[in-house]
Amino acid sequence: MKTAKFSIGQVVRHRLFPFRGVIFDVDPQFANTEEWYEAIPADVRPRKDQPFYHLLAENSETEYIAYVSEQNLLEDQSGEPVRHPQIREMFDKRPDGRYQPKRQSRH
């Protein structure tokens, strides 16, 4: 199993499509449905044997949740904040521009 290159709270962008987001979960390898996987056009379909990331994503028009393979992600170096409305629920913004997961209170 491959070690994840990116981490929770990191801002990344898609290498082919115009969207970016904050990572909020990592699957060490593909963990979505076969139907989802087969819906991806074959010429851009990623390998399953790599980490996949859940993103609080945005493009120029909207915000959404994305599930993206590691091979299709690049570190976002724009320094721009991500505007996804769920970020405030899950993260605190650090001075270096990264997002720190909020501490969960345990009972």
Short mmCIF file of C-alpha atoms in Angstrom, two decimals:
data_model
loop_
_atom_site.label_atom_id
_atom_site.label_comp_id
_atom_site.label_asym_id
_atom_site.label_seq_id
_atom_site.Cartn_x
_atom_site.Cartn_y
_atom_site.Cartn_z
CA MET A 1 0.00 0.00 0.00
CA LYS A 2 1.34 3.42 -0.99
CA THR A 3 1.81 6.19 1.59
CA ALA A 4 -0.37 9.23 0.96
CA LYS A 5 1.51 12.17 -0.57
CA PHE A 6 -1.00 14.79 0.63
CA SER A 7 -2.44 15.35 4.09
CA ILE A 8 -5.67 16.44 5.75
CA GLY A 9 -5.97 20.22 5.69
CA GLN A 10 -3.75 20.64 2.65
CA VAL A 11 -5.01 22.76 -0.27
CA VAL A 12 -4.71 20.96 -3.60
CA ARG A 13 -5.88 21.42 -7.17
CA HIS A 14 -6.83 18.97 -9.89
CA ARG A 15 -4.18 18.50 -12.53
CA LEU A 16 -6.69 18.24 -15.43
CA PHE A 17 -9.87 20.04 -14.36
CA PRO A 18 -10.31 23.59 -13.01
CA PHE A 19 -11.08 22.94 -9.36
CA ARG A 20 -9.28 23.00 -6.04
CA GLY A 21 -10.08 22.16 -2.46
CA VAL A 22 -9.07 21.22 1.07
CA ILE A 23 -8.46 17.55 1.87
CA PHE A 24 -10.69 16.32 4.68
CA ASP A 25 -10.24 12.53 4.41
CA VAL A 26 -7.84 10.06 2.81
CA ASP A 27 -8.54 6.53 1.56
CA PRO A 28 -5.27 4.55 1.27
CA GLN A 29 -6.69 3.03 -1.92
CA PHE A 30 -9.90 3.31 -3.94
CA ALA A 31 -12.96 2.90 -1.69
CA ASN A 32 -15.85 4.16 -3.81
CA THR A 33 -18.39 2.20 -5.87
CA GLU A 34 -17.60 0.38 -9.08
CA GLU A 35 -20.44 2.34 -10.72
CA TRP A 36 -18.71 5.64 -9.78
CA TYR A 37 -15.40 4.34 -11.14
CA GLU A 38 -16.86 3.11 -14.44
CA ALA A 39 -18.59 6.48 -14.99
CA ILE A 40 -15.17 8.11 -15.42
CA PRO A 41 -14.18 8.23 -19.10
CA ALA A 42 -11.59 5.52 -19.78
CA ASP A 43 -9.01 7.97 -21.15
CA VAL A 44 -8.85 9.83 -17.79
CA ARG A 45 -9.81 6.98 -15.41
CA PRO A 46 -7.23 6.75 -12.59
CA ARG A 47 -5.64 3.60 -11.23
CA LYS A 48 -7.30 2.15 -8.11
CA ASP A 49 -4.05 1.17 -6.37
CA GLN A 50 -3.26 4.61 -4.97
CA PRO A 51 -4.57 6.95 -2.28
CA PHE A 52 -7.83 8.79 -3.01
CA TYR A 53 -8.78 12.04 -1.29
CA HIS A 54 -12.08 13.58 -0.23
CA LEU A 55 -12.03 17.34 -0.87
CA LEU A 56 -14.14 20.28 0.15
CA ALA A 57 -13.91 21.47 -3.44
CA GLU A 58 -14.71 24.58 -5.44
CA ASN A 59 -14.62 25.73 -9.02
CA SER A 60 -15.53 29.11 -10.48
CA GLU A 61 -19.25 28.39 -10.15
CA THR A 62 -19.94 26.27 -7.06
CA GLU A 63 -18.71 24.34 -4.03
CA TYR A 64 -19.05 20.57 -3.63
CA ILE A 65 -17.43 17.38 -2.31
CA ALA A 66 -14.94 15.69 -4.66
CA TYR A 67 -13.25 12.27 -4.55
CA VAL A 68 -9.93 12.43 -6.40
CA SER A 69 -7.00 10.10 -7.02
CA GLU A 70 -3.53 11.11 -5.94
CA GLN A 71 -2.25 11.02 -9.54
CA ASN A 72 -4.68 13.81 -10.40
CA LEU A 73 -3.75 16.20 -7.60
CA LEU A 74 -1.12 18.90 -7.32
CA GLU A 75 -0.35 21.14 -4.36
CA ASP A 76 -2.17 24.45 -4.74
CA GLN A 77 0.34 27.26 -4.30
CA SER A 78 -1.98 30.19 -4.97
CA GLY A 79 -2.26 31.13 -1.29
CA GLU A 80 -5.93 31.94 -1.88
CA PRO A 81 -8.42 30.76 0.77
CA VAL A 82 -10.91 28.07 -0.21
CA ARG A 83 -14.50 29.34 0.05
CA HIS A 84 -16.35 26.04 0.66
CA PRO A 85 -19.00 26.67 3.37
CA GLN A 86 -18.14 23.52 5.37
CA ILE A 87 -14.53 24.57 5.97
CA ARG A 88 -15.45 26.56 9.10
CA GLU A 89 -17.16 23.47 10.55
CA MET A 90 -14.13 21.21 10.06
CA PHE A 91 -11.02 23.41 10.06
CA ASP A 92 -9.28 26.40 11.58
CA LYS A 93 -7.13 28.47 9.20
CA ARG A 94 -3.43 28.53 10.10
CA PRO A 95 -1.13 31.52 9.47
CA ASP A 96 0.74 29.54 6.77
CA GLY A 97 -2.48 29.19 4.74
CA ARG A 98 -3.08 25.52 5.57
CA TYR A 99 -6.13 24.31 7.36
CA GLN A 100 -5.89 22.65 10.78
CA PRO A 101 -8.62 20.12 11.66
CA LYS A 102 -10.72 21.34 14.59
CA ARG A 103 -10.25 19.39 17.78
CA GLN A 104 -13.09 17.01 18.53
CA SER A 105 -14.32 16.96 22.11
CA ARG A 106 -14.48 13.44 23.49
CA HIS A 107 -16.72 12.32 26.33
#
